[in-house]
Short mmCIF file of C-alpha atoms in Angstrom, two decimals:
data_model
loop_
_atom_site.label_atom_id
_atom_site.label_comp_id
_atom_site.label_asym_id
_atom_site.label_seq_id
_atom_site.Cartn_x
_atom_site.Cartn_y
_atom_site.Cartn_z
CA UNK A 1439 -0.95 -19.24 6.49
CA UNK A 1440 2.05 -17.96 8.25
CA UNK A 1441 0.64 -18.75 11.37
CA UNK A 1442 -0.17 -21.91 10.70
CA UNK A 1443 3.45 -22.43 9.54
CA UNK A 1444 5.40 -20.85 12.14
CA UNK A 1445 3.12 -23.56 14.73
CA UNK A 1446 3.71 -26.37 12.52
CA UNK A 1447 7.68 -25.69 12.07
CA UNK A 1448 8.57 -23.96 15.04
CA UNK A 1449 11.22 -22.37 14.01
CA UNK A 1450 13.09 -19.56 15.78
CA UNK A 1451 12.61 -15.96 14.60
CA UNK A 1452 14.09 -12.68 14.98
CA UNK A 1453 12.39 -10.09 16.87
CA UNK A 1454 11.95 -7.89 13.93
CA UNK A 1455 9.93 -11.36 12.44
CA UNK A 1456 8.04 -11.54 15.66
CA UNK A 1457 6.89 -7.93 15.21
CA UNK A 1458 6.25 -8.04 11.86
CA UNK A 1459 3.98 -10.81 11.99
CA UNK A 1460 2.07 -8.76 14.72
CA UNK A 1461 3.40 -11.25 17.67
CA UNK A 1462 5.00 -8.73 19.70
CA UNK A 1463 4.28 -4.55 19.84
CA UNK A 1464 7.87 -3.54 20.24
CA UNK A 1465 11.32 -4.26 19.56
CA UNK A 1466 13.87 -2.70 21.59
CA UNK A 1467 17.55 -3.13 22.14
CA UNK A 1468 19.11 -5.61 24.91
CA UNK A 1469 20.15 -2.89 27.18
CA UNK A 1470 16.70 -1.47 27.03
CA UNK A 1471 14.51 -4.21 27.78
CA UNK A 1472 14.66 -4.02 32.05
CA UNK A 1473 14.07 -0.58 31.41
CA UNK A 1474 11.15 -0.77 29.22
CA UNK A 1475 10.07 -3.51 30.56
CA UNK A 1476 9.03 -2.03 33.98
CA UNK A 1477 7.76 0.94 32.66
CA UNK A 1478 4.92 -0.72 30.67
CA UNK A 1479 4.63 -2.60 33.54
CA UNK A 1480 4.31 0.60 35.42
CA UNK A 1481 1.67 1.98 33.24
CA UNK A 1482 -0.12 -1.05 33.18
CA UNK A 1483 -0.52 -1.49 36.88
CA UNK A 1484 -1.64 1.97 36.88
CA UNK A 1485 -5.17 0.87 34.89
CA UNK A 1486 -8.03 0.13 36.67
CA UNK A 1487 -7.37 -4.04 37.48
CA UNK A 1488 -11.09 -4.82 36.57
CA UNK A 1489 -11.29 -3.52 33.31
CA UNK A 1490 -7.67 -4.89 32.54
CA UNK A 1491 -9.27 -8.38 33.72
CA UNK A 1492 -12.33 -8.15 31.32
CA UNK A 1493 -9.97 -7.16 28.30
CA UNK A 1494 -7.55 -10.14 28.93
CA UNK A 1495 -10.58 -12.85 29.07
CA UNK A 1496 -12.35 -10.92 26.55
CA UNK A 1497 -9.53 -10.46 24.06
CA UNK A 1498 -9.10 -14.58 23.78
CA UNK A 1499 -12.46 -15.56 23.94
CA UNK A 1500 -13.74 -17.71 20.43
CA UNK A 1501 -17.17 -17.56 18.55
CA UNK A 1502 -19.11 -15.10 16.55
CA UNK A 1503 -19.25 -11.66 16.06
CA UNK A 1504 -22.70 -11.94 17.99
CA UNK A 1505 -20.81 -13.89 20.58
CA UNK A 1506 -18.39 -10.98 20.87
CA UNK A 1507 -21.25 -8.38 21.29
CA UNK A 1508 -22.79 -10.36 23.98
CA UNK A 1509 -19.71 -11.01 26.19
CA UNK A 1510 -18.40 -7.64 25.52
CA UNK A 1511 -22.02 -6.35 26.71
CA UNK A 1512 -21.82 -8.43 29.86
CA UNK A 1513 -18.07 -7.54 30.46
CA UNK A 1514 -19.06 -4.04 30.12
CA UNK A 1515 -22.16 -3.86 32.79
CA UNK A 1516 -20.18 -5.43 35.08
CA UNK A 1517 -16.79 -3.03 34.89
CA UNK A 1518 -19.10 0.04 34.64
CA UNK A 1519 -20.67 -1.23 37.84
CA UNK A 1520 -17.63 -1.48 39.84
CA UNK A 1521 -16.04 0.92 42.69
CA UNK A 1522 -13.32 1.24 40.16
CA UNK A 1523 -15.80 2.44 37.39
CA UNK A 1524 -17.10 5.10 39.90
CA UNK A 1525 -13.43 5.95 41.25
CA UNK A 1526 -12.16 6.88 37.67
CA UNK A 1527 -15.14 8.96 36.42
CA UNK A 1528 -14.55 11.05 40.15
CA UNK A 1529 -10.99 11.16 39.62
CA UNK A 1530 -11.76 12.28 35.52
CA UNK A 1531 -13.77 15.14 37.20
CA UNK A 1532 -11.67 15.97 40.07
CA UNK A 1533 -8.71 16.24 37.53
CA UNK A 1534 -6.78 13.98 39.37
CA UNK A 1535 -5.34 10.49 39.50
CA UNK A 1536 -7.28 7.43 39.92
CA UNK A 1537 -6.87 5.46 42.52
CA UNK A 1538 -7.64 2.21 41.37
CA UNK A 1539 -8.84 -0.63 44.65
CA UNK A 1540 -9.42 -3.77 42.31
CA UNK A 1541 -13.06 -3.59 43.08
#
């Protein structure tokens, strides 16, 4: 595969490579990148830190589809039981922004 190529080889590639082989989810020119940079970083510290935890360890665990199910189940109890959980379906109601405590 292409993967298993680009591991075995190592060679450099173009950004335009990187995102067309899925590796990256944006291209954008040099004098962009500080700029764009923060602002995803902006959005992204905006979500609530709990579920962003469970996606990362989620998203890069192995095994089977049942596997999946199962941690994703578990992941899910345990966001949906959180302060956060409770903060963002008050805030959804109260038309206003979350305010997201990490807990």
């Amino acid at each position: 595969t292409k993967a298993l190529e680009m591991n075995l080889v190592g060679d450099p590639i173009s950004a335009y490579m990187a995102l067309d082989a899925g590796l990256v989810t944006r291209v954008v020119p040099d004098h962009e990148l500080l700029d764009s940079a923060l602002a995803w970083a902006r959005r992204l510290s905006g979500q609530a830190p709990i579920a962003v935890r469970e996606i990362k360890l989620r998203s890069a665990a192995p095994g089977t589809l049942d596997d999946a199910l199962a941690i994703e189940g578990e992941g899910f109890a345990s966001v949906f039981a959180s302060e956060d959980a409770r903060e963002g379906i008050a805030a959804f109601l109260g038309k206003r922004k979350a305010r997201f405590g990490g807990k």
